[in-house]
Coordinates of C-alpha atoms in Angstrom, one line a residue:
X1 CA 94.0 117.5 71.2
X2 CA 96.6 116.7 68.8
X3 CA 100.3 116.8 69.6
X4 CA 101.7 120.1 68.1
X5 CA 104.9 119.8 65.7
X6 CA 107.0 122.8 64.1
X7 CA 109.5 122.4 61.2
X8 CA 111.9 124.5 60.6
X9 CA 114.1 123.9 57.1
X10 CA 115.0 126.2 54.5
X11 CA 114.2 123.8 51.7
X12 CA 110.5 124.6 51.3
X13 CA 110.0 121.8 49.3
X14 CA 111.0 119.6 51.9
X15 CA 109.3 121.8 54.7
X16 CA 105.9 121.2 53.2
X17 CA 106.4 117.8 52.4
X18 CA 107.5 116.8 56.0
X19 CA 104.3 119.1 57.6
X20 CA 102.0 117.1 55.0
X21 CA 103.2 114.0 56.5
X22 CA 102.8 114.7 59.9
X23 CA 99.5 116.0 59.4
X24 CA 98.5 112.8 57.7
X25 CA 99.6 110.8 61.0
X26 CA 97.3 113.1 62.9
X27 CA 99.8 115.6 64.6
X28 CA 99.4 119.7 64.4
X29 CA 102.2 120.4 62.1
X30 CA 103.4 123.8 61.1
X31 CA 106.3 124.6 59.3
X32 CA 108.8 127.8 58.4
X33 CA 112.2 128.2 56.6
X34 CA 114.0 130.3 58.3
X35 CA 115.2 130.9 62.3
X36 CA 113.3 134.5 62.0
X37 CA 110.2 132.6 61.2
X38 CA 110.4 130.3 64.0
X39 CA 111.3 132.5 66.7
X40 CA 108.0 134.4 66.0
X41 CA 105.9 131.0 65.6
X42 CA 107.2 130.1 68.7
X43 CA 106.3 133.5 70.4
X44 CA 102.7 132.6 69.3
X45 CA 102.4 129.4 70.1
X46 CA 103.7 126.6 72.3
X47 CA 104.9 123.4 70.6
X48 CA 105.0 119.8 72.1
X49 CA 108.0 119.3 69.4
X50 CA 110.3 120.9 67.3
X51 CA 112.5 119.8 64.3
X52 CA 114.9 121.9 62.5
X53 CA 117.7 122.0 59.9
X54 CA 121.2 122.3 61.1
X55 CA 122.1 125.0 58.6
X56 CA 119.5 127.8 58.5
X57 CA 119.6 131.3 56.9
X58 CA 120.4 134.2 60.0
X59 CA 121.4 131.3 62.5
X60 CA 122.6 127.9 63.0
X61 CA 120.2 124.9 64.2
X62 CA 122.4 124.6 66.8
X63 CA 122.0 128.3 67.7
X64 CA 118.1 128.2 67.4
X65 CA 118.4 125.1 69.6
X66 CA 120.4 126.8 72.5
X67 CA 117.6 130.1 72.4
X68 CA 114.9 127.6 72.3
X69 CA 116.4 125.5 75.6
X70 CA 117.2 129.1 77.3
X71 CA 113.4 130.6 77.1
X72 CA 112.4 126.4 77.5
X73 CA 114.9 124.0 79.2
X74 CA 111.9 120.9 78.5
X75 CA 111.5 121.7 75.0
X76 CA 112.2 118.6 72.8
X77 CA 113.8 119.5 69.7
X78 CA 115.3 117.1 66.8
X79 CA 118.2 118.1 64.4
X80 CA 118.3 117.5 61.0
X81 CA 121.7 117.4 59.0
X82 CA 123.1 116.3 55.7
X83 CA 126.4 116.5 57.7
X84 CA 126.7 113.3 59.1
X85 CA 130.2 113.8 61.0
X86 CA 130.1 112.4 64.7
X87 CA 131.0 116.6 65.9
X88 CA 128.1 117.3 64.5
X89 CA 125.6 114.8 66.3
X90 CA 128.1 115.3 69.4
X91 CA 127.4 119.3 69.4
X92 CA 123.8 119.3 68.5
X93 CA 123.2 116.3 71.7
X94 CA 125.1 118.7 74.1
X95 CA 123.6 121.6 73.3
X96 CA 120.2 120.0 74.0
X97 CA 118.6 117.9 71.1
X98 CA 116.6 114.7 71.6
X99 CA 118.4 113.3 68.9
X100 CA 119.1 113.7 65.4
X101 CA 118.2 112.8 62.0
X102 CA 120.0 112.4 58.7
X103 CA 119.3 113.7 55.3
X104 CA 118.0 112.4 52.9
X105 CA 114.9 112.5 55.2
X106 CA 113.5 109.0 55.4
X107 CA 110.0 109.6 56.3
X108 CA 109.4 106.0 58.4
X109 CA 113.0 107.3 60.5
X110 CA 111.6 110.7 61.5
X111 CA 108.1 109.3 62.1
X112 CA 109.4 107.0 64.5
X113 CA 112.1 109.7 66.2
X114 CA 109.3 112.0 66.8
X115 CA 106.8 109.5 68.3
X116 CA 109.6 108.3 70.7
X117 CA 110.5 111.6 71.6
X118 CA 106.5 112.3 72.4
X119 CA 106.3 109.6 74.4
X120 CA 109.2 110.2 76.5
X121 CA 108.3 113.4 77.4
X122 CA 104.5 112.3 78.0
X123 CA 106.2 109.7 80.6
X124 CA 108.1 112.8 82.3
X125 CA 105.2 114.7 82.6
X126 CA 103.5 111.5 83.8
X127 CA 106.2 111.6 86.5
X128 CA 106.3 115.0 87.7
X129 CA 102.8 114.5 88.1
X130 CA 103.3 111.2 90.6
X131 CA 106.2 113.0 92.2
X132 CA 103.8 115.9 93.2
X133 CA 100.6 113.4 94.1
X134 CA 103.5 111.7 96.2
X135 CA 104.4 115.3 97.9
X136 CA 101.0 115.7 98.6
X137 CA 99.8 112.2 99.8
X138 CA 102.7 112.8 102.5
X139 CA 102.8 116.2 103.7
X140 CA 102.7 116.8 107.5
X141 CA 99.7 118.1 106.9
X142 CA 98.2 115.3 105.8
X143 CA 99.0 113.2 108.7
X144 CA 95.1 113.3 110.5
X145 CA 95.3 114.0 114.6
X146 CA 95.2 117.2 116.6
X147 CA 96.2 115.4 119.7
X148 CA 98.9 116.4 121.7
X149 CA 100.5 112.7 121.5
X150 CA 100.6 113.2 117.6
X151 CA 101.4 116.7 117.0
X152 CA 104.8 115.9 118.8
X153 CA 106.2 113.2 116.8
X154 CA 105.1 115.3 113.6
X155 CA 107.0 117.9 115.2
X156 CA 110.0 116.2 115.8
X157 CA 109.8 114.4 112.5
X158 CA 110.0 117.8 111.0
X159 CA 113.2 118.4 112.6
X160 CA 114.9 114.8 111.6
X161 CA 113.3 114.0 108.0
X162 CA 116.6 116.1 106.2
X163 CA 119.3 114.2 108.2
X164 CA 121.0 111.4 107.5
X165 CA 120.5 109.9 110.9
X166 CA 119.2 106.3 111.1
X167 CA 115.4 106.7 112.9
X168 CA 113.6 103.8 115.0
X169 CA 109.7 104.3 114.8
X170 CA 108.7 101.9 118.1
X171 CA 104.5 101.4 118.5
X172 CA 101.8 99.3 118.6
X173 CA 100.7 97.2 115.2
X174 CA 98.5 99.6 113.2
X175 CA 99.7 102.8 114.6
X176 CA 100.9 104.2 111.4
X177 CA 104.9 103.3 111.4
X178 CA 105.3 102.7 107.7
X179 CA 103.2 106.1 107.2
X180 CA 105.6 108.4 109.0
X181 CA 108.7 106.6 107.6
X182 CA 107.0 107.4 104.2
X183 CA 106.8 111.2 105.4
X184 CA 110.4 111.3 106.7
X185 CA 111.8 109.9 103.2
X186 CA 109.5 112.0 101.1
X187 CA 110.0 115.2 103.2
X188 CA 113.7 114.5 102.9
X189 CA 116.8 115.3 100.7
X190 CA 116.3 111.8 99.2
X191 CA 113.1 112.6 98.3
X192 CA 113.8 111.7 94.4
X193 CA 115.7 108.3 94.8
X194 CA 113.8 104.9 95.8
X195 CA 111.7 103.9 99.3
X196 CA 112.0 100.3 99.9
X197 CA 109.7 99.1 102.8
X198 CA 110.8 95.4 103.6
X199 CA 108.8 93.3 106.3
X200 CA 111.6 91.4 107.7
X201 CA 109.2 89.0 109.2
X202 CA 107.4 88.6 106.0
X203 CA 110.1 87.4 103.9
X204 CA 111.0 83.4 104.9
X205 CA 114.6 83.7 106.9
X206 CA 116.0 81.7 103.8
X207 CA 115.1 84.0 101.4
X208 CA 115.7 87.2 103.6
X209 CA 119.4 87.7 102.8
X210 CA 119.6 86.8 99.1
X211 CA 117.0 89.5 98.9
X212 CA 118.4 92.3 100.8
X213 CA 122.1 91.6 99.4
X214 CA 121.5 90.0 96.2
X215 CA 123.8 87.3 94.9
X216 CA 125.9 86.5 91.8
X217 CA 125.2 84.0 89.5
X218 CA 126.5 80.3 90.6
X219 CA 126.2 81.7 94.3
X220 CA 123.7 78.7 95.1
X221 CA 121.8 76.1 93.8
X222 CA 119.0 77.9 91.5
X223 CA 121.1 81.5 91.1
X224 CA 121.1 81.1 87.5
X225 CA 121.7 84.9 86.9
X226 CA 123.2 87.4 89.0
X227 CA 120.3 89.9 91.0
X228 CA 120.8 93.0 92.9
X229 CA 119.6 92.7 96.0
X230 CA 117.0 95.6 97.5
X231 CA 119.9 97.0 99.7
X232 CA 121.6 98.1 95.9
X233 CA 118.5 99.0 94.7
X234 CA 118.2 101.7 97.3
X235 CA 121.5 103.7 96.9
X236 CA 120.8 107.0 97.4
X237 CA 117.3 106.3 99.4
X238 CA 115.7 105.1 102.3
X239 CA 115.1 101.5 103.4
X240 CA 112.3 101.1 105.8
X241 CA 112.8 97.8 107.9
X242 CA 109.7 96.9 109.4
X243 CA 109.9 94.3 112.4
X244 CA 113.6 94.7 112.3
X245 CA 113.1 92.5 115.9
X246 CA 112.1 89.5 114.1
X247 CA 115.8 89.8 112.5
X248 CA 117.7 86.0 113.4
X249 CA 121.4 86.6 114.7
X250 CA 123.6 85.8 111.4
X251 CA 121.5 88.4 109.6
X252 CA 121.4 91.2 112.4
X253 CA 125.5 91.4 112.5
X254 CA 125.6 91.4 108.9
X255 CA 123.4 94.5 109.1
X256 CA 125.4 95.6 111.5
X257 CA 128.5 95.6 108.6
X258 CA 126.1 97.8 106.3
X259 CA 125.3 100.3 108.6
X260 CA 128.8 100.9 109.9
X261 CA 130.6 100.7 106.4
X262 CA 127.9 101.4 104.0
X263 CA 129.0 98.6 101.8
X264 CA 127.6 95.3 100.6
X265 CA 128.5 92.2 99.4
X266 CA 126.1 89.7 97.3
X267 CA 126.0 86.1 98.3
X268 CA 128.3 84.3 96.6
X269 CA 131.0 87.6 95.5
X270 CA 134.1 88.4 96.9
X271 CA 134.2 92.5 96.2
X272 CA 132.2 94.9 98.4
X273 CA 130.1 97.5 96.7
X274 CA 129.2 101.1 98.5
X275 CA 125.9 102.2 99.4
X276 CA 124.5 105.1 100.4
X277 CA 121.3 104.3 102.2
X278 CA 119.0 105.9 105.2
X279 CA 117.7 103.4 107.6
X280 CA 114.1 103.9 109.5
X281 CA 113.1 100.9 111.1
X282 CA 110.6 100.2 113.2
X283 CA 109.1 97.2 115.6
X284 CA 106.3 96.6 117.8
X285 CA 107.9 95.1 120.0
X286 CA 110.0 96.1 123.3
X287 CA 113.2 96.0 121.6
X288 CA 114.9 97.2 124.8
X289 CA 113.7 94.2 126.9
X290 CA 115.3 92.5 123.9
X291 CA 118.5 93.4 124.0
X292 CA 118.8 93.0 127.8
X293 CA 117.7 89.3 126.9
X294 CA 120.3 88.6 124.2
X295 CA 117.7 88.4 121.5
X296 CA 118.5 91.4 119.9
X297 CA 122.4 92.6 119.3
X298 CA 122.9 95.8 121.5
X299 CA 126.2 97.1 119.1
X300 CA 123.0 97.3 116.2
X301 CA 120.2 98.3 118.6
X302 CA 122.5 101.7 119.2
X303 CA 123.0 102.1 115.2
X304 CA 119.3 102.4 114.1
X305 CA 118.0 104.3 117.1
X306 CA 120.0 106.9 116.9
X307 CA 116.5 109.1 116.5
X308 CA 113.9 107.1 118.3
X309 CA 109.9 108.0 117.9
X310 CA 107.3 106.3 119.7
X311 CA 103.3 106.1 117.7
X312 CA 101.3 106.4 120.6
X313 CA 98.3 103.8 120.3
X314 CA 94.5 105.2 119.1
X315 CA 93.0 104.6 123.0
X316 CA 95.7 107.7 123.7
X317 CA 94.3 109.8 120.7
X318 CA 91.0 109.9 122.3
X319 CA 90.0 113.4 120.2
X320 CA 91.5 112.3 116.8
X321 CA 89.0 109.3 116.1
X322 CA 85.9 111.7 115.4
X323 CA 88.8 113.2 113.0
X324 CA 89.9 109.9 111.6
X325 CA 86.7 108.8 111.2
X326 CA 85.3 111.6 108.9
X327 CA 88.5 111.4 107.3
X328 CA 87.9 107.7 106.3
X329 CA 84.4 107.7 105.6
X330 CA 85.3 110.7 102.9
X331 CA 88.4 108.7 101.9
X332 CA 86.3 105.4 100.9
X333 CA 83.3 107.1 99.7
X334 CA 85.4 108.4 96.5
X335 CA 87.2 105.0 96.4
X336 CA 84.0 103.0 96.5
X337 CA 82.2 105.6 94.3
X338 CA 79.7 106.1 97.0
X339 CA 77.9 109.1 98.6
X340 CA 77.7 108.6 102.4
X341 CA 78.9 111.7 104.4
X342 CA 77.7 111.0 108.0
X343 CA 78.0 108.8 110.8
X344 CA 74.8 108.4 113.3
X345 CA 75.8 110.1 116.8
X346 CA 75.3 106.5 118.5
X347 CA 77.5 104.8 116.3
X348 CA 80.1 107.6 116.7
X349 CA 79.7 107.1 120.3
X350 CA 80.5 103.4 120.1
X351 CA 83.6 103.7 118.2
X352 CA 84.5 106.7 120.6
X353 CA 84.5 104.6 123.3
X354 CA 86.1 101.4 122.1
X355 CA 90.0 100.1 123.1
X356 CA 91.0 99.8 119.8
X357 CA 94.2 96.7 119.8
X358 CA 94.2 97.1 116.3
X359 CA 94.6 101.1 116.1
X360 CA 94.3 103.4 113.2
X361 CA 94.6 100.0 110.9
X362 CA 91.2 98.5 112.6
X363 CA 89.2 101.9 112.5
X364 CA 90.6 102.1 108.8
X365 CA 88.7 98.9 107.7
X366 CA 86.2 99.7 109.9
X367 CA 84.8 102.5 108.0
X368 CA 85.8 101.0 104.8
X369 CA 83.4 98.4 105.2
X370 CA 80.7 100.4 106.8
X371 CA 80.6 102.4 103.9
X372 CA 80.9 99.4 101.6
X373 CA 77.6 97.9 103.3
X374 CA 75.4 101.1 103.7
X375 CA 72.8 101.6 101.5
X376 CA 71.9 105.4 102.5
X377 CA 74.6 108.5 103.0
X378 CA 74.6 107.8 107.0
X379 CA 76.7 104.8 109.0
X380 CA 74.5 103.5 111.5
X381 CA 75.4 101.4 114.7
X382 CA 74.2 97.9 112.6
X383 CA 77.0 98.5 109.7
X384 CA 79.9 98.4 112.5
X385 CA 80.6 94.9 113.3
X386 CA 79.0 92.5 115.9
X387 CA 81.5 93.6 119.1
X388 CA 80.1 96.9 118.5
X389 CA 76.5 95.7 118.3
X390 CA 74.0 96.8 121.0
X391 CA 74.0 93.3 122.4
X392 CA 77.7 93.7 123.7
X393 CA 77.6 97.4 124.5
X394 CA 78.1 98.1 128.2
X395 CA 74.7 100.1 128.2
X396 CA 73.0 97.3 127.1
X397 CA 74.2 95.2 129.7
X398 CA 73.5 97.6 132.2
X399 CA 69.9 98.1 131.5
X400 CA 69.4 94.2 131.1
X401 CA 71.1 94.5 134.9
X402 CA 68.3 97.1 135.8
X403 CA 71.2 98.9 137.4
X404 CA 70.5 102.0 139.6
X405 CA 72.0 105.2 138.1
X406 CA 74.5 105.1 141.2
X407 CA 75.6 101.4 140.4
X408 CA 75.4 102.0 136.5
X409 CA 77.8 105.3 137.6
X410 CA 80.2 103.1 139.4
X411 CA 80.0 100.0 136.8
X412 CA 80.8 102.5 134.0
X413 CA 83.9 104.1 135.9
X414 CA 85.5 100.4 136.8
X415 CA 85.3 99.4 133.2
X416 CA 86.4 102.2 131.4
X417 CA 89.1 104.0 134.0
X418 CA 92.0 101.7 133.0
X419 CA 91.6 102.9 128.7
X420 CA 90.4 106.5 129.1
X421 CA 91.6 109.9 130.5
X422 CA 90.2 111.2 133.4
X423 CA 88.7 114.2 131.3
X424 CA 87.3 112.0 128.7
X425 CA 85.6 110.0 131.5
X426 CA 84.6 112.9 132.9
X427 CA 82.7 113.6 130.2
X428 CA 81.3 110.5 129.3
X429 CA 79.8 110.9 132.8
X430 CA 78.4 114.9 132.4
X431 CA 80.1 115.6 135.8
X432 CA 83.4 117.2 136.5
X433 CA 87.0 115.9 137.1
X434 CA 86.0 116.8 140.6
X435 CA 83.0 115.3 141.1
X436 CA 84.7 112.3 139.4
X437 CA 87.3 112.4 142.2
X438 CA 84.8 112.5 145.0
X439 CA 82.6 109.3 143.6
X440 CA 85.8 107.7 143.9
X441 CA 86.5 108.6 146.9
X442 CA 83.1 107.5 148.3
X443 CA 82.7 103.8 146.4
X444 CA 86.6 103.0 147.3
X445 CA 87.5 102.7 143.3
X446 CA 91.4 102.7 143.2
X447 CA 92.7 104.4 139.9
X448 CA 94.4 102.0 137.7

């Protein structure tokens, strides 16, 4: 659909000729000469842009301008004036206008004028569009899990993501830090300024600290310009510092200085610049036992956890993987442009009863390759990988045992007691938490 134009100027001369040339470069141009005129058009119809003279019979451009931005604050209107005193152009910008045009109307001027103006508010629109996908994407609600385990930290996340207190996400690899330090930034105040994730163990230890501080040109051999570093980059915002343990000393007390001043200092300058930025970080490691061992500074340690949430690991999620995994199987069926909707029982078994070291992550490119590989709308047990295949699964073994039901019983509660509730084994065993209790009992298996 084309782009809609009105022109308003009391010259009709001019009026007609400008609407003939924008309906030659393919836009939807009306025109009117006179404010009446364009108060009613506008009443009928909604324009993408709006040009008008500066001096109008009944009312001023200016005054047209200020009733158009009251009924439309994102309407995009350009001035036209023979007048070409700076007060003019000053009182026409405050009042609202894109910009300004002078007469005589150069028709390559206001082609050009027009066509930025379009595309800058196509770009805002193409913005507020991201923003909202952004909201979305990140919402509580669309954090997947019903488990207990998970429906806490969500809660307390609720209850933190508007403060300005620094936040420590601690788990397992692949549990999902970066995701809820994602849903704390974009569920918070700073929801409009920038989220920098930086791996500190990623980035080479030499490069680390000209990246996060930035430097000023001459600071070293090779700083041929001067660069703000990612810390400036983020005033007003959140930086997420993943594996903040991996930090070396030298660069964990200069963190130290940014989180208990808020200012920075490039590599190489001599003035401090201030900063407002959130901290989350997050590690996998045990950043306690790190501290008691001198590897990690205990004045910082106390800075970035002053909220601390711990991910708890898939193998405690137990009821959320049938949920993840329908989740992902829909997820990379519209990525991959595939149609598979189902998972075959025994393959849903398998995954349900797996240990999982690699967490939501591993289950995520599970599916994505099982539905990458299928050929039909169902993911069998053959499109997991080989440590799911029959050949390694504990029935398997059992039957090529020629176990007894009792010693199958017992086999199955030895191997699987240490990873799984005693509910969930329970049921994996049709029998009660009772009758689970007493089988114990009776083979002497101590509870791990």
């Amino acid at each position: 659909m084309a782009e809609s134009l009105l022109i308003v100027e009391d010259e009709e001369t001019l009026s007609e000729s400008l609407k003939r040339v924008f309906q030659r470069e393919g836009y939807d141009a009306d025109a009117c000469n006179d404010a009446e005129s364009a108060i009613k058009n506008v009443a009928q119809k909604s324009y993408d842009l709006i040009i008008t003279d500066i001096v109008l019979p009944g009312m001023t451009g200016i005054e047209l301008l200020k009733k158009y931005k009251e009924q439309n604050p994102d309407q995009i209107i350009i001035i036209m004036t023979a007048n070409a005193s700076l007060e003019t152009a000053i009182e026409a910008l405050r009042a609202g206008a894109y910009d300004y045009v002078m007469k005589p109307i150069i028709h390559d001027e206001i082609k050009r004028t027009v066509r930025n103006a379009l595309i800058q508010k196509a770009l805002r629109a193409e913005n507020l569009l991201l923003k909202r996908q952004i909201d979305v994407k990140y919402d509580f609600g669309r954090i997947v899990g019903r488990s207990s385990s998970v429906t806490s930290v969500i809660n307390e996340v609720k209850k933190i993501a508007d403060s300005k207190s620094n936040v420590l996400l601690l788990g397992e690899t692949g549990t999902g830090k970066e995701l809820f330090a994602r849903a704390i930034h974009f569920n918070s105040l700073r929801r409009d300024k920038p989220f920098l994730p930086i791996n500190c163990s990623a980035i080479p230890e030499s490069l680390l600290e000209s990246e996060l501080f930035g430097y000023i040109r001459g600071a070293f051999t090779g700083a041929v310009t001067t660069k703000r570093g990612l810390f400036e980059e983020a005033d007003g915002g959140t930086v997420f510092l993943d594996e903040i343990g991996d930090l070396t000393h030298p660069l964990q007390a200069k963190l130290l200085r940014v989180m208990d001043d808020y200012e920075i200092r490039p590599l190489g300058g001599v003035q401090t610049k201030k900063v407002d930025i959130r901290f989350i970080c997050a590690t996998n490691k045990d950043i306690a036992k790190s501290v008691r061992e001198k590897d990690f500074r205990e004045d910082l340690y106390y800075r970035v956890n002053v909220v601390t949430l711990t991910l708890p690991p898939l193998r405690e999620r137990e009821e959320d993987i049938v949920l993840l995994t329908r989740h992902f199987i829909e997820r990379f069926s519209k990525e991959i442009g595939k149609n598979v909707k189902y998972i075959d029982e025994t393959a849903l078994g398998l995954l349900a009863g797996y240990d999982w070291p690699g967490n939501v992550r591993e289950l995520q490119n599970i599916i994505e390759r099982a539905v990458l590989i299928t050929e039909g709308n169902t993911i069998f047990p053959e499109h997991l990988p080989e440590r799911f295949s029959a050949g390694d699964s504990f029935t398997t073994e059992s039957l090529g045992n020629k176990l007894s039901i009792e010693s199958y019983t017992k086999a199955l509660i030895i191997r699987y007691q240490q990873n799984h509730t005693e509910q969930k084994l329970a049921e994996m065993l049709g029998i009660t938490r009772k009758a689970l209790w007493e089988k114990r009992k009776r083979w002497g298996i101590q509870r791990k």
